[in-house]
GROMACS .gro file of C-alpha atoms in nm:
model
  312
    1MET     CA    1  -0.577   1.174   2.562
    2ASN     CA    2  -0.793   1.418   2.364
    3MET     CA    3  -0.876   1.245   2.023
    4SER     CA    4  -1.108   1.548   1.901
    5GLY     CA    5  -0.893   1.603   1.599
    6LYS     CA    6  -0.945   1.258   1.458
    7PRO     CA    7  -1.297   1.313   1.343
    8ALA     CA    8  -1.183   1.617   1.176
    9ALA     CA    9  -0.886   1.439   1.003
   10LYS     CA   10  -1.100   1.172   0.883
   11ALA     CA   11  -1.345   1.401   0.739
   12ALA     CA   12  -1.081   1.573   0.567
   13LEU     CA   13  -0.950   1.261   0.400
   14GLN     CA   14  -1.293   1.148   0.299
   15ALA     CA   15  -1.335   1.493   0.122
   16ALA     CA   16  -1.022   1.451  -0.064
   17GLY     CA   17  -1.107   1.104  -0.162
   18LEU     CA   18  -1.458   1.192  -0.276
   19ALA     CA   19  -1.312   1.489  -0.490
   20LEU     CA   20  -1.055   1.248  -0.638
   21LEU     CA   21  -1.335   1.009  -0.709
   22PHE     CA   22  -1.521   1.274  -0.897
   23PHE     CA   23  -1.217   1.386  -1.079
   24SER     CA   24  -1.179   1.000  -1.199
   25ALA     CA   25  -1.532   1.003  -1.309
   26TRP     CA   26  -1.469   1.293  -1.516
   27LEU     CA   27  -1.138   1.143  -1.670
   28THR     CA   28  -1.344   0.830  -1.756
   29TYR     CA   29  -1.619   1.033  -1.913
   30ARG     CA   30  -1.367   1.246  -2.109
   31TYR     CA   31  -1.112   0.990  -2.206
   32PHE     CA   32  -1.234   0.631  -2.176
   33ASP     CA   33  -1.218   0.444  -2.539
   34GLY     CA   34  -1.326   0.082  -2.524
   35ARG     CA   35  -1.156   0.034  -2.852
   36GLN     CA   36  -0.841   0.176  -2.738
   37MET     CA   37  -0.856  -0.035  -2.424
   38LEU     CA   38  -0.904  -0.350  -2.609
   39HIS     CA   39  -0.600  -0.265  -2.832
   40HIS     CA   40  -0.381  -0.200  -2.521
   41LEU     CA   41  -0.516  -0.505  -2.362
   42SER     CA   42  -0.402  -0.718  -2.665
   43ARG     CA   43  -0.053  -0.560  -2.666
   44LEU     CA   44  -0.007  -0.657  -2.300
   45VAL     CA   45  -0.148  -1.017  -2.372
   46SER     CA   46   0.124  -1.022  -2.680
   47ARG     CA   47   0.378  -0.961  -2.412
   48PRO     CA   48   0.346  -1.273  -2.164
   49ILE     CA   49   0.723  -1.268  -2.053
   50GLU     CA   50   0.723  -0.899  -1.966
   51MET     CA   51   0.391  -0.941  -1.798
   52ALA     CA   52   0.510  -1.241  -1.609
   53ALA     CA   53   0.833  -1.060  -1.507
   54ALA     CA   54   0.615  -0.765  -1.374
   55ALA     CA   55   0.386  -1.001  -1.175
   56PHE     CA   56   0.710  -1.177  -1.018
   57VAL     CA   57   0.868  -0.844  -0.921
   58TYR     CA   58   0.536  -0.710  -0.800
   59GLY     CA   59   0.500  -1.026  -0.575
   60LEU     CA   60   0.863  -0.983  -0.470
   61SER     CA   61   0.782  -0.640  -0.326
   62PHE     CA   62   0.538  -0.802  -0.068
   63TRP     CA   63   0.786  -1.081   0.003
   64LEU     CA   64   1.026  -0.814   0.099
   65ARG     CA   65   0.766  -0.637   0.327
   66ALA     CA   66   0.695  -0.971   0.491
   67TRP     CA   67   1.072  -1.031   0.530
   68ALA     CA   68   1.133  -0.689   0.692
   69TRP     CA   69   0.827  -0.746   0.934
   70LYS     CA   70   0.973  -1.072   1.044
   71ARG     CA   71   1.314  -0.919   1.101
   72TYR     CA   72   1.148  -0.647   1.316
   73VAL     CA   73   0.932  -0.896   1.522
   74GLY     CA   74   1.247  -1.122   1.573
   75LYS     CA   75   1.050  -1.419   1.704
   76PRO     CA   76   1.079  -1.798   1.591
   77ILE     CA   77   0.756  -1.744   1.369
   78ALA     CA   78   0.745  -1.905   1.032
   79PHE     CA   79   0.789  -1.665   0.749
   80SER     CA   80   0.472  -1.814   0.580
   81VAL     CA   81   0.294  -1.633   0.849
   82TYR     CA   82   0.410  -1.304   0.767
   83TRP     CA   83   0.386  -1.360   0.396
   84ARG     CA   84   0.016  -1.492   0.414
   85ALA     CA   85  -0.071  -1.189   0.635
   86VAL     CA   86   0.063  -0.945   0.405
   87LEU     CA   87  -0.112  -1.092   0.102
   88LEU     CA   88  -0.439  -1.112   0.284
   89SER     CA   89  -0.402  -0.733   0.382
   90LEU     CA   90  -0.373  -0.671   0.025
   91PHE     CA   91  -0.650  -0.877  -0.052
   92VAL     CA   92  -0.896  -0.733   0.193
   93ASN     CA   93  -0.783  -0.366   0.099
   94HIS     CA   94  -0.920  -0.451  -0.246
   95LEU     CA   95  -1.239  -0.571  -0.141
   96ALA     CA   96  -1.336  -0.337   0.147
   97PRO     CA   97  -1.413   0.054   0.100
   98VAL     CA   98  -1.184   0.126   0.384
   99LYS     CA   99  -0.839   0.007   0.450
  100ILE     CA  100  -0.850  -0.266   0.720
  101GLY     CA  101  -0.573  -0.474   0.567
  102ASP     CA  102  -0.360  -0.381   0.859
  103ALA     CA  103  -0.621  -0.495   1.119
  104VAL     CA  104  -0.585  -0.835   0.936
  105ARG     CA  105  -0.212  -0.857   0.956
  106MET     CA  106  -0.237  -0.770   1.341
  107ALA     CA  107  -0.506  -1.051   1.386
  108LEU     CA  108  -0.303  -1.332   1.223
  109LEU     CA  109   0.029  -1.232   1.402
  110ALA     CA  110  -0.150  -1.202   1.738
  111ARG     CA  111  -0.285  -1.568   1.707
  112GLN     CA  112   0.082  -1.696   1.700
  113PRO     CA  113   0.227  -1.862   1.998
  114GLY     CA  114   0.436  -1.594   2.215
  115VAL     CA  115   0.294  -1.285   2.046
  116SER     CA  116   0.088  -1.042   2.237
  117ALA     CA  117  -0.190  -0.836   2.081
  118SER     CA  118   0.001  -0.502   2.175
  119GLU     CA  119   0.316  -0.659   2.007
  120ALA     CA  120   0.126  -0.733   1.697
  121ILE     CA  121  -0.022  -0.377   1.682
  122GLU     CA  122   0.321  -0.217   1.749
  123SER     CA  123   0.498  -0.411   1.481
  124VAL     CA  124   0.240  -0.339   1.194
  125ALA     CA  125   0.234   0.024   1.300
  126VAL     CA  126   0.602   0.065   1.296
  127MET     CA  127   0.620  -0.111   0.946
  128ARG     CA  128   0.345   0.113   0.829
  129LEU     CA  129   0.547   0.412   0.958
  130LEU     CA  130   0.860   0.294   0.753
  131ASP     CA  131   0.633   0.255   0.440
  132MET     CA  132   0.509   0.624   0.488
  133ALA     CA  133   0.866   0.753   0.540
  134VAL     CA  134   0.997   0.566   0.216
  135LEU     CA  135   0.680   0.661   0.014
  136GLY     CA  136   0.690   1.021   0.137
  137GLY     CA  137   1.067   1.041   0.061
  138LEU     CA  138   1.026   0.898  -0.290
  139THR     CA  139   0.735   1.139  -0.361
  140VAL     CA  140   0.904   1.437  -0.235
  141ILE     CA  141   1.204   1.368  -0.465
  142GLY     CA  142   1.001   1.297  -0.747
  143MET     CA  143   0.804   1.611  -0.711
  144TYR     CA  144   1.144   1.811  -0.702
  145ALA     CA  145   1.283   1.628  -1.011
  146TYR     CA  146   0.963   1.623  -1.229
  147MET     CA  147   0.770   1.932  -1.110
  148HIS     CA  148   1.060   2.140  -0.979
  149TYR     CA  149   0.853   2.178  -0.642
  150ILE     CA  150   0.888   2.090  -0.285
  151PRO     CA  151   0.559   2.047  -0.118
  152ARG     CA  152   0.639   2.223   0.220
  153ILE     CA  153   0.284   2.200   0.348
  154SER     CA  154   0.239   1.827   0.226
  155LEU     CA  155   0.557   1.757   0.430
  156LEU     CA  156   0.441   1.907   0.734
  157ALA     CA  157   0.084   1.746   0.711
  158ALA     CA  158   0.296   1.404   0.680
  159ALA     CA  159   0.504   1.473   0.976
  160VAL     CA  160   0.207   1.549   1.170
  161ALA     CA  161   0.003   1.245   1.067
  162ALA     CA  162   0.305   1.029   1.158
  163GLY     CA  163   0.328   1.197   1.485
  164PHE     CA  164  -0.043   1.155   1.543
  165MET     CA  165  -0.009   0.785   1.452
  166LEU     CA  166   0.290   0.736   1.677
  167THR     CA  167   0.103   0.910   1.964
  168VAL     CA  168  -0.198   0.680   1.918
  169ILE     CA  169   0.034   0.374   1.934
  170VAL     CA  170   0.192   0.495   2.264
  171PHE     CA  171  -0.122   0.631   2.467
  172ARG     CA  172  -0.395   0.437   2.319
  173ARG     CA  173  -0.241   0.086   2.373
  174PRO     CA  174  -0.110  -0.100   2.666
  175LEU     CA  175   0.245  -0.006   2.558
  176ARG     CA  176   0.500   0.216   2.756
  177LEU     CA  177   0.694   0.484   2.585
  178GLU     CA  178   1.029   0.365   2.771
  179ARG     CA  179   0.993  -0.005   2.651
  180LEU     CA  180   0.907   0.131   2.297
  181TRP     CA  181   1.229   0.335   2.284
  182ARG     CA  182   1.443   0.044   2.425
  183ARG     CA  183   1.291  -0.180   2.161
  184TRP     CA  184   1.320   0.050   1.876
  185ARG     CA  185   1.677   0.139   1.973
  186THR     CA  186   1.756  -0.244   1.979
  187VAL     CA  187   1.585  -0.325   1.676
  188LEU     CA  188   1.625  -0.035   1.423
  189GLN     CA  189   1.994   0.035   1.502
  190GLY     CA  190   2.295  -0.134   1.350
  191ARG     CA  191   2.273  -0.381   1.069
  192ARG     CA  192   1.924  -0.507   1.151
  193GLY     CA  193   1.791  -0.177   1.116
  194VAL     CA  194   1.962  -0.113   0.801
  195GLU     CA  195   1.830  -0.457   0.664
  196ILE     CA  196   1.478  -0.371   0.755
  197ALA     CA  197   1.497  -0.023   0.614
  198ALA     CA  198   1.658  -0.149   0.296
  199ALA     CA  199   1.406  -0.417   0.244
  200VAL     CA  200   1.103  -0.174   0.288
  201ALA     CA  201   1.279   0.065   0.041
  202ALA     CA  202   1.341  -0.204  -0.218
  203SER     CA  203   0.978  -0.350  -0.175
  204TRP     CA  204   0.843  -0.003  -0.329
  205LEU     CA  205   1.106   0.005  -0.587
  206CYS     CA  206   0.983  -0.348  -0.713
  207GLU     CA  207   0.633  -0.226  -0.710
  208ALA     CA  208   0.705   0.025  -0.972
  209ALA     CA  209   0.781  -0.240  -1.220
  210VAL     CA  210   0.417  -0.280  -1.301
  211ILE     CA  211   0.351   0.069  -1.437
  212GLY     CA  212   0.679   0.062  -1.616
  213VAL     CA  213   0.582  -0.241  -1.805
  214ILE     CA  214   0.224  -0.115  -1.879
  215ALA     CA  215   0.318   0.231  -1.950
  216LYS     CA  216   0.570   0.118  -2.207
  217ALA     CA  217   0.287  -0.112  -2.372
  218VAL     CA  218   0.050   0.189  -2.416
  219GLY     CA  219   0.323   0.430  -2.554
  220ILE     CA  220   0.471   0.582  -2.245
  221PRO     CA  221   0.850   0.526  -2.232
  222LEU     CA  222   0.911   0.573  -1.864
  223SER     CA  223   1.245   0.575  -1.708
  224PHE     CA  224   1.288   0.375  -1.395
  225GLY     CA  225   1.308   0.696  -1.172
  226GLN     CA  226   0.967   0.802  -1.350
  227ALA     CA  227   0.814   0.481  -1.297
  228VAL     CA  228   0.911   0.494  -0.911
  229TRP     CA  229   0.774   0.848  -0.881
  230ALA     CA  230   0.426   0.763  -1.037
  231ASN     CA  231   0.405   0.470  -0.834
  232SER     CA  232   0.505   0.642  -0.495
  233ALA     CA  233   0.277   0.933  -0.554
  234THR     CA  234  -0.016   0.713  -0.641
  235VAL     CA  235   0.018   0.490  -0.346
  236SER     CA  236   0.060   0.780  -0.120
  237GLY     CA  237  -0.244   0.911  -0.253
  238GLN     CA  238  -0.429   0.598  -0.124
  239ILE     CA  239  -0.445   0.744   0.225
  240ALA     CA  240  -0.771   0.919   0.087
  241GLN     CA  241  -0.920   0.582  -0.020
  242ILE     CA  242  -1.294   0.572   0.005
  243ALA     CA  243  -1.357   0.273  -0.253
  244PRO     CA  244  -1.217  -0.082  -0.249
  245GLY     CA  245  -0.868  -0.069  -0.363
  246GLY     CA  246  -0.859   0.303  -0.403
  247LEU     CA  247  -1.086   0.290  -0.701
  248GLY     CA  248  -1.081   0.638  -0.846
  249THR     CA  249  -0.832   0.778  -0.633
  250TYR     CA  250  -0.564   0.549  -0.780
  251GLU     CA  251  -0.650   0.660  -1.147
  252ALA     CA  252  -0.687   1.014  -1.060
  253VAL     CA  253  -0.343   1.052  -0.884
  254MET     CA  254  -0.153   0.810  -1.126
  255GLY     CA  255  -0.292   1.001  -1.434
  256PHE     CA  256  -0.164   1.316  -1.282
  257ALA     CA  257   0.182   1.171  -1.199
  258LEU     CA  258   0.228   1.053  -1.546
  259THR     CA  259   0.141   1.379  -1.702
  260THR     CA  260   0.395   1.544  -1.512
  261VAL     CA  261   0.662   1.330  -1.715
  262GLY     CA  262   0.500   1.437  -2.040
  263ALA     CA  263   0.235   1.162  -2.101
  264PRO     CA  264  -0.085   1.318  -2.267
  265TRP     CA  265  -0.400   1.269  -2.032
  266ASP     CA  266  -0.584   1.024  -2.254
  267VAL     CA  267  -0.277   0.786  -2.254
  268ALA     CA  268  -0.207   0.842  -1.893
  269TYR     CA  269  -0.553   0.757  -1.797
  270MET     CA  270  -0.536   0.441  -1.998
  271ALA     CA  271  -0.208   0.332  -1.823
  272ALA     CA  272  -0.353   0.400  -1.460
  273VAL     CA  273  -0.669   0.204  -1.541
  274LEU     CA  274  -0.485  -0.097  -1.674
  275THR     CA  275  -0.224  -0.070  -1.398
  276HIS     CA  276  -0.490  -0.079  -1.131
  277ALA     CA  277  -0.653  -0.363  -1.300
  278PHE     CA  278  -0.356  -0.561  -1.292
  279LYS     CA  279  -0.331  -0.507  -0.933
  280PHE     CA  280  -0.678  -0.587  -0.849
  281LEU     CA  281  -0.621  -0.922  -1.040
  282PHE     CA  282  -0.300  -0.985  -0.857
  283SER     CA  283  -0.455  -0.915  -0.516
  284TYR     CA  284  -0.757  -1.148  -0.570
  285ALA     CA  285  -0.533  -1.419  -0.705
  286ALA     CA  286  -0.305  -1.400  -0.410
  287GLY     CA  287  -0.592  -1.365  -0.138
  288ALA     CA  288  -0.767  -1.660  -0.308
  289ALA     CA  289  -0.444  -1.883  -0.310
  290VAL     CA  290  -0.372  -1.798   0.051
  291LEU     CA  291  -0.735  -1.884   0.172
  292TRP     CA  292  -0.753  -2.201  -0.036
  293PHE     CA  293  -0.423  -2.335   0.107
  294TRP     CA  294  -0.464  -2.202   0.468
  295ARG     CA  295  -0.853  -2.193   0.532
  296SER     CA  296  -0.806  -2.127   0.888
  297ASP     CA  297  -0.698  -1.765   0.803
  298TRP     CA  298  -1.047  -1.707   0.674
  299GLN     CA  299  -1.153  -1.691   1.052
  300ALA     CA  300  -0.916  -1.406   1.128
  301VAL     CA  301  -1.028  -1.211   0.814
  302ARG     CA  302  -1.410  -1.251   0.906
  303SER     CA  303  -1.357  -1.138   1.264
  304VAL     CA  304  -1.174  -0.819   1.146
  305TRP     CA  305  -1.465  -0.759   0.880
  306ARG     CA  306  -1.735  -0.811   1.148
  307LYS     CA  307  -1.560  -0.552   1.398
  308GLU     CA  308  -1.541  -0.311   1.129
  309ARG     CA  309  -1.902  -0.340   1.020
  310GLU     CA  310  -1.988  -0.315   1.384
  311ARG     CA  311  -1.789  -0.006   1.449
  312ARG     CA  312  -1.934   0.172   1.164
   0.00000   0.00000   0.00000
């Protein structure tokens, strides 16, 4: 298969990520205010119950993704394997300048008895496609609701990207199209498929709780729909990540999303920075907890990290 388009697509994403990074730097120069930041931090600290609830619901979003993944794989493997893999994926994505968390998920699952490397790759890829479909749908709905615009070009680009990923799965790995089709028909049809799709969708709705709570604390009274839109647009923008955890791209996209629902740029920027800081802290705490209690998982993380460094 001709993969000549891959370097061009990668270069385009890197260029977009760099542009967002520069835009975020400008936002920092223009709107960062240390006193205001401390003021908003003190307001968040004074709301421990709300912040604890946000952390719980945010954690629940990853629990739901792990549950959906386990349902898709359908093998007698402990739920803790999927749960740990999802949290370590989050942790690594907030440490590495490129997204290699999915490789960690694949590596951890492939280590389990009765799971081949191709099965692990396929399952993670399918779950990512479901994530993309849900996020893309929520983002388009939000753009129509709050910007009165349907991005036809963006939709086409997303469809092409999804098709490209699917093609890579089929032709670059030891998988057969007929076998994949039979498996997808078996897994994604009927009640099981509905449960998987519902869990993935619910996970992204749960993730919006963080921006909802923080935006309220800094003076942006978001509705639930607005919080979902801001979160979905922001996470979708992380496809152009060029810094650990999407640093810079996250603040730029979320700041823009919040301004579309009426927030001024200075407050939107502050909410984006605080939300991203919360997610960084959560990812480090969750990753550290997993590695402390399951230290053998560190071998998989190191292996993926080493291969990524060698590839680059």
